[in-house]
């Protein structure tokens, strides 16, 4: 009685493809998109983050807790939106979300809150005369600039929303 014979053929001309789980891993759907930060909305997000850090650092919670709360909340929200664009989350997640409208509402609220916050900060520092309040005045001035940055972002998002864009991939 003869033993069964096994033949193995190896083709050395084809490149070895890694198994599917090694190609992207669990986070294979994420794609780094640095080019977004070269566009006007991306540049505005960088400006908002830098001004937000300065507002948080210069704003003294003793005189205007509202200003610091607005600066921190706006910074966190902008950081999250920046990560959404950096990691291409909008393109990767197919959810029934109108991304443009969501960001428009978020940025408009931040612009309004910063507007109120810098007025509150100016009025709080005007009531305290003496030394050591220069950082609060500087924070309020930077709050004006951040209000303008958020308003500009809102305007760009409004134009995009009016064109019918939802931010979903085509």
PDB file of N, CA and C in Angstrom, residues 54-144:
ATOM      1  N   UNK A  54      -3.350  81.010  25.391  1.00  0.00           N
ATOM      2  CA  UNK A  54      -2.952  82.290  25.987  1.00  0.00           C
ATOM      3  C   UNK A  54      -4.067  82.859  26.867  1.00  0.00           C
ATOM      4  N   UNK A  55      -5.316  82.748  26.429  1.00  0.00           N
ATOM      5  CA  UNK A  55      -6.439  83.239  27.240  1.00  0.00           C
ATOM      6  C   UNK A  55      -6.549  82.468  28.550  1.00  0.00           C
ATOM      7  N   UNK A  56      -6.343  81.159  28.495  1.00  0.00           N
ATOM      8  CA  UNK A  56      -6.405  80.362  29.714  1.00  0.00           C
ATOM      9  C   UNK A  56      -5.265  80.722  30.660  1.00  0.00           C
ATOM     10  N   UNK A  57      -4.087  80.979  30.093  1.00  0.00           N
ATOM     11  CA  UNK A  57      -2.928  81.290  30.925  1.00  0.00           C
ATOM     12  C   UNK A  57      -3.021  82.682  31.549  1.00  0.00           C
ATOM     13  N   UNK A  58      -3.543  83.650  30.791  1.00  0.00           N
ATOM     14  CA  UNK A  58      -3.578  85.032  31.277  1.00  0.00           C
ATOM     15  C   UNK A  58      -4.832  85.371  32.075  1.00  0.00           C
ATOM     16  N   UNK A  59      -5.914  84.651  31.832  1.00  0.00           N
ATOM     17  CA  UNK A  59      -7.164  84.943  32.532  1.00  0.00           C
ATOM     18  C   UNK A  59      -7.091  84.484  33.979  1.00  0.00           C
ATOM     19  N   UNK A  60      -7.380  85.378  34.863  1.00  0.00           N
ATOM     20  CA  UNK A  60      -7.335  85.055  36.285  1.00  0.00           C
ATOM     21  C   UNK A  60      -8.732  84.702  36.760  1.00  0.00           C
ATOM     22  N   UNK A  61      -8.916  83.498  37.288  1.00  0.00           N
ATOM     23  CA  UNK A  61     -10.262  83.099  37.697  1.00  0.00           C
ATOM     24  C   UNK A  61     -10.825  83.913  38.858  1.00  0.00           C
ATOM     25  N   UNK A  62     -10.001  84.663  39.549  1.00  0.00           N
ATOM     26  CA  UNK A  62     -10.547  85.435  40.661  1.00  0.00           C
ATOM     27  C   UNK A  62     -11.472  86.536  40.173  1.00  0.00           C
ATOM     28  N   UNK A  63     -11.151  87.156  39.061  1.00  0.00           N
ATOM     29  CA  UNK A  63     -11.930  88.305  38.601  1.00  0.00           C
ATOM     30  C   UNK A  63     -12.988  87.931  37.578  1.00  0.00           C
ATOM     31  N   UNK A  64     -12.747  86.881  36.879  1.00  0.00           N
ATOM     32  CA  UNK A  64     -13.729  86.498  35.866  1.00  0.00           C
ATOM     33  C   UNK A  64     -13.673  84.998  35.621  1.00  0.00           C
ATOM     34  N   UNK A  65     -14.383  84.277  36.436  1.00  0.00           N
ATOM     35  CA  UNK A  65     -14.455  82.830  36.277  1.00  0.00           C
ATOM     36  C   UNK A  65     -15.092  82.480  34.938  1.00  0.00           C
ATOM     37  N   UNK A  66     -16.064  83.291  34.520  1.00  0.00           N
ATOM     38  CA  UNK A  66     -16.749  83.039  33.247  1.00  0.00           C
ATOM     39  C   UNK A  66     -15.765  83.038  32.081  1.00  0.00           C
ATOM     40  N   UNK A  67     -14.838  83.966  32.071  1.00  0.00           N
ATOM     41  CA  UNK A  67     -13.867  84.048  30.985  1.00  0.00           C
ATOM     42  C   UNK A  67     -13.032  82.772  30.912  1.00  0.00           C
ATOM     43  N   UNK A  68     -12.561  82.296  32.040  1.00  0.00           N
ATOM     44  CA  UNK A  68     -11.727  81.094  32.065  1.00  0.00           C
ATOM     45  C   UNK A  68     -12.549  79.868  31.653  1.00  0.00           C
ATOM     46  N   UNK A  69     -13.792  79.795  32.117  1.00  0.00           N
ATOM     47  CA  UNK A  69     -14.653  78.666  31.729  1.00  0.00           C
ATOM     48  C   UNK A  69     -14.858  78.657  30.216  1.00  0.00           C
ATOM     49  N   UNK A  70     -15.139  79.821  29.635  1.00  0.00           N
ATOM     50  CA  UNK A  70     -15.330  79.913  28.182  1.00  0.00           C
ATOM     51  C   UNK A  70     -14.041  79.533  27.451  1.00  0.00           C
ATOM     52  N   UNK A  71     -12.909  80.023  27.924  1.00  0.00           N
ATOM     53  CA  UNK A  71     -11.635  79.718  27.271  1.00  0.00           C
ATOM     54  C   UNK A  71     -11.348  78.218  27.300  1.00  0.00           C
ATOM     55  N   UNK A  72     -11.581  77.581  28.444  1.00  0.00           N
ATOM     56  CA  UNK A  72     -11.312  76.147  28.569  1.00  0.00           C
ATOM     57  C   UNK A  72     -12.282  75.327  27.716  1.00  0.00           C
ATOM     58  N   UNK A  73     -13.567  75.639  27.808  1.00  0.00           N
ATOM     59  CA  UNK A  73     -14.563  74.880  27.036  1.00  0.00           C
ATOM     60  C   UNK A  73     -14.333  75.041  25.528  1.00  0.00           C
ATOM     61  N   UNK A  74     -14.053  76.257  25.092  1.00  0.00           N
ATOM     62  CA  UNK A  74     -13.811  76.491  23.664  1.00  0.00           C
ATOM     63  C   UNK A  74     -12.544  75.789  23.207  1.00  0.00           C
ATOM     64  N   UNK A  75     -11.526  75.798  24.048  1.00  0.00           N
ATOM     65  CA  UNK A  75     -10.278  75.125  23.702  1.00  0.00           C
ATOM     66  C   UNK A  75     -10.509  73.620  23.537  1.00  0.00           C
ATOM     67  N   UNK A  76     -11.220  73.021  24.477  1.00  0.00           N
ATOM     68  CA  UNK A  76     -11.474  71.576  24.406  1.00  0.00           C
ATOM     69  C   UNK A  76     -12.297  71.235  23.172  1.00  0.00           C
ATOM     70  N   UNK A  77     -13.335  72.011  22.907  1.00  0.00           N
ATOM     71  CA  UNK A  77     -14.182  71.756  21.742  1.00  0.00           C
ATOM     72  C   UNK A  77     -13.390  71.900  20.447  1.00  0.00           C
ATOM     73  N   UNK A  78     -12.578  72.953  20.354  1.00  0.00           N
ATOM     74  CA  UNK A  78     -11.771  73.163  19.149  1.00  0.00           C
ATOM     75  C   UNK A  78     -10.729  72.069  18.993  1.00  0.00           C
ATOM     76  N   UNK A  79     -10.162  71.623  20.097  1.00  0.00           N
ATOM     77  CA  UNK A  79      -9.195  70.527  20.044  1.00  0.00           C
ATOM     78  C   UNK A  79      -9.866  69.250  19.531  1.00  0.00           C
ATOM     79  N   UNK A  80     -11.077  68.975  19.981  1.00  0.00           N
ATOM     80  CA  UNK A  80     -11.800  67.798  19.505  1.00  0.00           C
ATOM     81  C   UNK A  80     -12.125  67.904  18.013  1.00  0.00           C
ATOM     82  N   UNK A  81     -12.586  69.089  17.561  1.00  0.00           N
ATOM     83  CA  UNK A  81     -12.852  69.269  16.130  1.00  0.00           C
ATOM     84  C   UNK A  81     -11.560  69.134  15.328  1.00  0.00           C
ATOM     85  N   UNK A  82     -10.451  69.633  15.867  1.00  0.00           N
ATOM     86  CA  UNK A  82      -9.168  69.506  15.168  1.00  0.00           C
ATOM     87  C   UNK A  82      -8.776  68.046  15.024  1.00  0.00           C
ATOM     88  N   UNK A  83      -9.015  67.254  16.060  1.00  0.00           N
ATOM     89  CA  UNK A  83      -8.720  65.819  15.973  1.00  0.00           C
ATOM     90  C   UNK A  83      -9.626  65.119  14.970  1.00  0.00           C
ATOM     91  N   UNK A  84     -10.876  65.557  14.876  1.00  0.00           N
ATOM     92  CA  UNK A  84     -11.798  64.987  13.884  1.00  0.00           C
ATOM     93  C   UNK A  84     -11.227  65.183  12.480  1.00  0.00           C
ATOM     94  N   UNK A  85     -10.690  66.375  12.220  1.00  0.00           N
ATOM     95  CA  UNK A  85     -10.136  66.650  10.883  1.00  0.00           C
ATOM     96  C   UNK A  85      -8.763  66.022  10.705  1.00  0.00           C
ATOM     97  N   UNK A  86      -7.935  66.049  11.737  1.00  0.00           N
ATOM     98  CA  UNK A  86      -6.589  65.473  11.632  1.00  0.00           C
ATOM     99  C   UNK A  86      -6.656  63.969  11.371  1.00  0.00           C
ATOM    100  N   UNK A  87      -7.564  63.276  12.041  1.00  0.00           N
ATOM    101  CA  UNK A  87      -7.661  61.823  11.910  1.00  0.00           C
ATOM    102  C   UNK A  87      -8.675  61.381  10.859  1.00  0.00           C
ATOM    103  N   UNK A  88      -9.250  62.327  10.121  1.00  0.00           N
ATOM    104  CA  UNK A  88     -10.224  62.043   9.062  1.00  0.00           C
ATOM    105  C   UNK A  88     -11.401  61.221   9.583  1.00  0.00           C
ATOM    106  N   UNK A  89     -11.890  61.569  10.753  1.00  0.00           N
ATOM    107  CA  UNK A  89     -13.007  60.838  11.360  1.00  0.00           C
ATOM    108  C   UNK A  89     -14.283  61.033  10.557  1.00  0.00           C
ATOM    109  N   UNK A  90     -14.487  62.236  10.019  1.00  0.00           N
ATOM    110  CA  UNK A  90     -15.700  62.491   9.221  1.00  0.00           C
ATOM    111  C   UNK A  90     -15.800  61.532   8.047  1.00  0.00           C
ATOM    112  N   UNK A  91     -14.691  61.265   7.408  1.00  0.00           N
ATOM    113  CA  UNK A  91     -14.694  60.394   6.240  1.00  0.00           C
ATOM    114  C   UNK A  91     -14.792  58.923   6.632  1.00  0.00           C
ATOM    115  N   UNK A  92     -14.269  58.576   7.810  1.00  0.00           N
ATOM    116  CA  UNK A  92     -14.221  57.174   8.223  1.00  0.00           C
ATOM    117  C   UNK A  92     -15.547  56.695   8.803  1.00  0.00           C
ATOM    118  N   UNK A  93     -16.227  57.554   9.544  1.00  0.00           N
ATOM    119  CA  UNK A  93     -17.491  57.155  10.159  1.00  0.00           C
ATOM    120  C   UNK A  93     -18.653  57.514   9.246  1.00  0.00           C
ATOM    121  N   UNK A  94     -19.437  56.527   8.923  1.00  0.00           N
ATOM    122  CA  UNK A  94     -20.611  56.775   8.103  1.00  0.00           C
ATOM    123  C   UNK A  94     -21.808  56.824   9.054  1.00  0.00           C
ATOM    124  N   UNK A  95     -22.033  58.004   9.598  1.00  0.00           N
ATOM    125  CA  UNK A  95     -23.127  58.227  10.528  1.00  0.00           C
ATOM    126  C   UNK A  95     -24.046  59.303   9.965  1.00  0.00           C
ATOM    127  N   UNK A  96     -25.311  59.255  10.304  1.00  0.00           N
ATOM    128  CA  UNK A  96     -26.231  60.286   9.802  1.00  0.00           C
ATOM    129  C   UNK A  96     -26.063  61.603  10.573  1.00  0.00           C
ATOM    130  N   UNK A  97     -24.887  62.188  10.475  1.00  0.00           N
ATOM    131  CA  UNK A  97     -24.577  63.443  11.160  1.00  0.00           C
ATOM    132  C   UNK A  97     -24.290  64.501  10.103  1.00  0.00           C
ATOM    133  N   UNK A  98     -24.879  65.655  10.268  1.00  0.00           N
ATOM    134  CA  UNK A  98     -24.529  66.780   9.411  1.00  0.00           C
ATOM    135  C   UNK A  98     -23.347  67.476  10.089  1.00  0.00           C
ATOM    136  N   UNK A  99     -22.141  67.071   9.700  1.00  0.00           N
ATOM    137  CA  UNK A  99     -20.920  67.533  10.346  1.00  0.00           C
ATOM    138  C   UNK A  99     -20.765  69.044  10.225  1.00  0.00           C
ATOM    139  N   UNK A 100     -21.085  69.588   9.078  1.00  0.00           N
ATOM    140  CA  UNK A 100     -20.914  71.022   8.847  1.00  0.00           C
ATOM    141  C   UNK A 100     -21.840  71.821   9.766  1.00  0.00           C
ATOM    142  N   UNK A 101     -23.097  71.407   9.851  1.00  0.00           N
ATOM    143  CA  UNK A 101     -24.051  72.109  10.716  1.00  0.00           C
ATOM    144  C   UNK A 101     -23.657  71.968  12.188  1.00  0.00           C
ATOM    145  N   UNK A 102     -23.198  70.784  12.584  1.00  0.00           N
ATOM    146  CA  UNK A 102     -22.766  70.578  13.973  1.00  0.00           C
ATOM    147  C   UNK A 102     -21.613  71.493  14.334  1.00  0.00           C
ATOM    148  N   UNK A 103     -20.640  71.581  13.446  1.00  0.00           N
ATOM    149  CA  UNK A 103     -19.498  72.452  13.710  1.00  0.00           C
ATOM    150  C   UNK A 103     -19.908  73.919  13.653  1.00  0.00           C
ATOM    151  N   UNK A 104     -20.820  74.267  12.753  1.00  0.00           N
ATOM    152  CA  UNK A 104     -21.315  75.645  12.661  1.00  0.00           C
ATOM    153  C   UNK A 104     -21.973  76.072  13.976  1.00  0.00           C
ATOM    154  N   UNK A 105     -22.824  75.227  14.518  1.00  0.00           N
ATOM    155  CA  UNK A 105     -23.482  75.542  15.791  1.00  0.00           C
ATOM    156  C   UNK A 105     -22.453  75.678  16.904  1.00  0.00           C
ATOM    157  N   UNK A 106     -21.510  74.758  16.949  1.00  0.00           N
ATOM    158  CA  UNK A 106     -20.468  74.788  17.977  1.00  0.00           C
ATOM    159  C   UNK A 106     -19.638  76.063  17.896  1.00  0.00           C
ATOM    160  N   UNK A 107     -19.172  76.400  16.714  1.00  0.00           N
ATOM    161  CA  UNK A 107     -18.299  77.582  16.553  1.00  0.00           C
ATOM    162  C   UNK A 107     -19.062  78.877  16.795  1.00  0.00           C
ATOM    163  N   UNK A 108     -20.312  78.923  16.378  1.00  0.00           N
ATOM    164  CA  UNK A 108     -21.102  80.134  16.610  1.00  0.00           C
ATOM    165  C   UNK A 108     -21.335  80.347  18.106  1.00  0.00           C
ATOM    166  N   UNK A 109     -21.652  79.280  18.819  1.00  0.00           N
ATOM    167  CA  UNK A 109     -21.812  79.392  20.273  1.00  0.00           C
ATOM    168  C   UNK A 109     -20.515  79.849  20.949  1.00  0.00           C
ATOM    169  N   UNK A 110     -19.395  79.334  20.479  1.00  0.00           N
ATOM    170  CA  UNK A 110     -18.112  79.737  21.061  1.00  0.00           C
ATOM    171  C   UNK A 110     -17.824  81.204  20.774  1.00  0.00           C
ATOM    172  N   UNK A 111     -18.165  81.673  19.575  1.00  0.00           N
ATOM    173  CA  UNK A 111     -17.959  83.091  19.251  1.00  0.00           C
ATOM    174  C   UNK A 111     -18.806  83.978  20.156  1.00  0.00           C
ATOM    175  N   UNK A 112     -20.070  83.609  20.360  1.00  0.00           N
ATOM    176  CA  UNK A 112     -20.962  84.396  21.216  1.00  0.00           C
ATOM    177  C   UNK A 112     -20.474  84.363  22.665  1.00  0.00           C
ATOM    178  N   UNK A 113     -20.081  83.174  23.133  1.00  0.00           N
ATOM    179  CA  UNK A 113     -19.607  83.074  24.517  1.00  0.00           C
ATOM    180  C   UNK A 113     -18.320  83.861  24.730  1.00  0.00           C
ATOM    181  N   UNK A 114     -17.389  83.821  23.764  1.00  0.00           N
ATOM    182  CA  UNK A 114     -16.160  84.612  23.875  1.00  0.00           C
ATOM    183  C   UNK A 114     -16.483  86.107  23.861  1.00  0.00           C
ATOM    184  N   UNK A 115     -17.455  86.509  23.056  1.00  0.00           N
ATOM    185  CA  UNK A 115     -17.852  87.923  23.007  1.00  0.00           C
ATOM    186  C   UNK A 115     -18.329  88.383  24.384  1.00  0.00           C
ATOM    187  N   UNK A 116     -19.194  87.600  24.989  1.00  0.00           N
ATOM    188  CA  UNK A 116     -19.686  87.934  26.332  1.00  0.00           C
ATOM    189  C   UNK A 116     -18.535  87.890  27.340  1.00  0.00           C
ATOM    190  N   UNK A 117     -17.681  86.886  27.209  1.00  0.00           N
ATOM    191  CA  UNK A 117     -16.598  86.687  28.182  1.00  0.00           C
ATOM    192  C   UNK A 117     -15.587  87.834  28.165  1.00  0.00           C
ATOM    193  N   UNK A 118     -15.213  88.328  26.985  1.00  0.00           N
ATOM    194  CA  UNK A 118     -14.213  89.412  27.000  1.00  0.00           C
ATOM    195  C   UNK A 118     -14.821  90.700  27.537  1.00  0.00           C
ATOM    196  N   UNK A 119     -16.130  90.912  27.327  1.00  0.00           N
ATOM    197  CA  UNK A 119     -16.784  92.091  27.909  1.00  0.00           C
ATOM    198  C   UNK A 119     -16.813  91.963  29.434  1.00  0.00           C
ATOM    199  N   UNK A 120     -17.144  90.766  29.922  1.00  0.00           N
ATOM    200  CA  UNK A 120     -17.153  90.531  31.362  1.00  0.00           C
ATOM    201  C   UNK A 120     -15.751  90.717  31.937  1.00  0.00           C
ATOM    202  N   UNK A 121     -14.744  90.239  31.235  1.00  0.00           N
ATOM    203  CA  UNK A 121     -13.359  90.363  31.718  1.00  0.00           C
ATOM    204  C   UNK A 121     -12.949  91.827  31.766  1.00  0.00           C
ATOM    205  N   UNK A 122     -13.284  92.603  30.725  1.00  0.00           N
ATOM    206  CA  UNK A 122     -12.957  94.034  30.745  1.00  0.00           C
ATOM    207  C   UNK A 122     -13.667  94.741  31.899  1.00  0.00           C
ATOM    208  N   UNK A 123     -14.941  94.430  32.102  1.00  0.00           N
ATOM    209  CA  UNK A 123     -15.671  95.103  33.180  1.00  0.00           C
ATOM    210  C   UNK A 123     -15.142  94.680  34.546  1.00  0.00           C
ATOM    211  N   UNK A 124     -14.724  93.420  34.692  1.00  0.00           N
ATOM    212  CA  UNK A 124     -14.175  92.957  35.969  1.00  0.00           C
ATOM    213  C   UNK A 124     -12.846  93.631  36.275  1.00  0.00           C
ATOM    214  N   UNK A 125     -12.006  93.794  35.260  1.00  0.00           N
ATOM    215  CA  UNK A 125     -10.705  94.431  35.512  1.00  0.00           C
ATOM    216  C   UNK A 125     -10.855  95.940  35.678  1.00  0.00           C
ATOM    217  N   UNK A 126     -11.899  96.532  35.127  1.00  0.00           N
ATOM    218  CA  UNK A 126     -12.102  97.980  35.274  1.00  0.00           C
ATOM    219  C   UNK A 126     -12.495  98.344  36.700  1.00  0.00           C
ATOM    220  N   UNK A 127     -13.112  97.402  37.395  1.00  0.00           N
ATOM    221  CA  UNK A 127     -13.533  97.688  38.770  1.00  0.00           C
ATOM    222  C   UNK A 127     -12.405  97.524  39.778  1.00  0.00           C
ATOM    223  N   UNK A 128     -11.321  96.878  39.385  1.00  0.00           N
ATOM    224  CA  UNK A 128     -10.181  96.673  40.291  1.00  0.00           C
ATOM    225  C   UNK A 128      -9.017  97.525  39.811  1.00  0.00           C
ATOM    226  N   UNK A 129      -8.691  98.553  40.562  1.00  0.00           N
ATOM    227  CA  UNK A 129      -7.555  99.396  40.221  1.00  0.00           C
ATOM    228  C   UNK A 129      -6.368  98.929  41.024  1.00  0.00           C
ATOM    229  N   UNK A 130      -5.237  99.013  40.464  1.00  0.00           N
ATOM    230  CA  UNK A 130      -4.040  98.586  41.170  1.00  0.00           C
ATOM    231  C   UNK A 130      -3.157  97.768  40.259  1.00  0.00           C
ATOM    232  N   UNK A 131      -2.185  97.167  40.868  1.00  0.00           N
ATOM    233  CA  UNK A 131      -1.203  96.406  40.106  1.00  0.00           C
ATOM    234  C   UNK A 131      -1.649  94.958  39.948  1.00  0.00           C
ATOM    235  N   UNK A 132      -1.089  94.320  38.953  1.00  0.00           N
ATOM    236  CA  UNK A 132      -1.306  92.893  38.776  1.00  0.00           C
ATOM    237  C   UNK A 132      -2.517  92.512  37.949  1.00  0.00           C
ATOM    238  N   UNK A 133      -3.161  93.465  37.323  1.00  0.00           N
ATOM    239  CA  UNK A 133      -4.339  93.146  36.518  1.00  0.00           C
ATOM    240  C   UNK A 133      -4.049  93.251  35.022  1.00  0.00           C
ATOM    241  N   UNK A 134      -2.799  93.508  34.677  1.00  0.00           N
ATOM    242  CA  UNK A 134      -2.434  93.611  33.267  1.00  0.00           C
ATOM    243  C   UNK A 134      -2.669  92.321  32.512  1.00  0.00           C
ATOM    244  N   UNK A 135      -2.470  91.184  33.192  1.00  0.00           N
ATOM    245  CA  UNK A 135      -2.679  89.907  32.509  1.00  0.00           C
ATOM    246  C   UNK A 135      -4.159  89.703  32.185  1.00  0.00           C
ATOM    247  N   UNK A 136      -5.032  90.228  33.049  1.00  0.00           N
ATOM    248  CA  UNK A 136      -6.466  90.107  32.765  1.00  0.00           C
ATOM    249  C   UNK A 136      -6.866  90.971  31.573  1.00  0.00           C
ATOM    250  N   UNK A 137      -6.288  92.158  31.474  1.00  0.00           N
ATOM    251  CA  UNK A 137      -6.567  93.024  30.325  1.00  0.00           C
ATOM    252  C   UNK A 137      -6.035  92.369  29.055  1.00  0.00           C
ATOM    253  N   UNK A 138      -4.838  91.788  29.146  1.00  0.00           N
ATOM    254  CA  UNK A 138      -4.272  91.096  27.983  1.00  0.00           C
ATOM    255  C   UNK A 138      -5.145  89.910  27.580  1.00  0.00           C
ATOM    256  N   UNK A 139      -5.662  89.179  28.559  1.00  0.00           N
ATOM    257  CA  UNK A 139      -6.552  88.047  28.259  1.00  0.00           C
ATOM    258  C   UNK A 139      -7.813  88.535  27.556  1.00  0.00           C
ATOM    259  N   UNK A 140      -8.360  89.671  28.023  1.00  0.00           N
ATOM    260  CA  UNK A 140      -9.570  90.209  27.394  1.00  0.00           C
ATOM    261  C   UNK A 140      -9.297  90.642  25.957  1.00  0.00           C
ATOM    262  N   UNK A 141      -8.149  91.257  25.720  1.00  0.00           N
ATOM    263  CA  UNK A 141      -7.790  91.670  24.358  1.00  0.00           C
ATOM    264  C   UNK A 141      -7.631  90.442  23.465  1.00  0.00           C
ATOM    265  N   UNK A 142      -6.963  89.408  23.977  1.00  0.00           N
ATOM    266  CA  UNK A 142      -6.829  88.179  23.197  1.00  0.00           C
ATOM    267  C   UNK A 142      -8.195  87.511  23.000  1.00  0.00           C
ATOM    268  N   UNK A 143      -9.099  87.721  23.954  1.00  0.00           N
ATOM    269  CA  UNK A 143     -10.458  87.224  23.804  1.00  0.00           C
ATOM    270  C   UNK A 143     -11.167  87.879  22.632  1.00  0.00           C
ATOM    271  N   UNK A 144     -10.874  89.169  22.407  1.00  0.00           N
ATOM    272  CA  UNK A 144     -11.441  89.853  21.230  1.00  0.00           C
ATOM    273  C   UNK A 144     -10.950  89.182  19.956  1.00  0.00           C
TER     274      UNK A 144
END
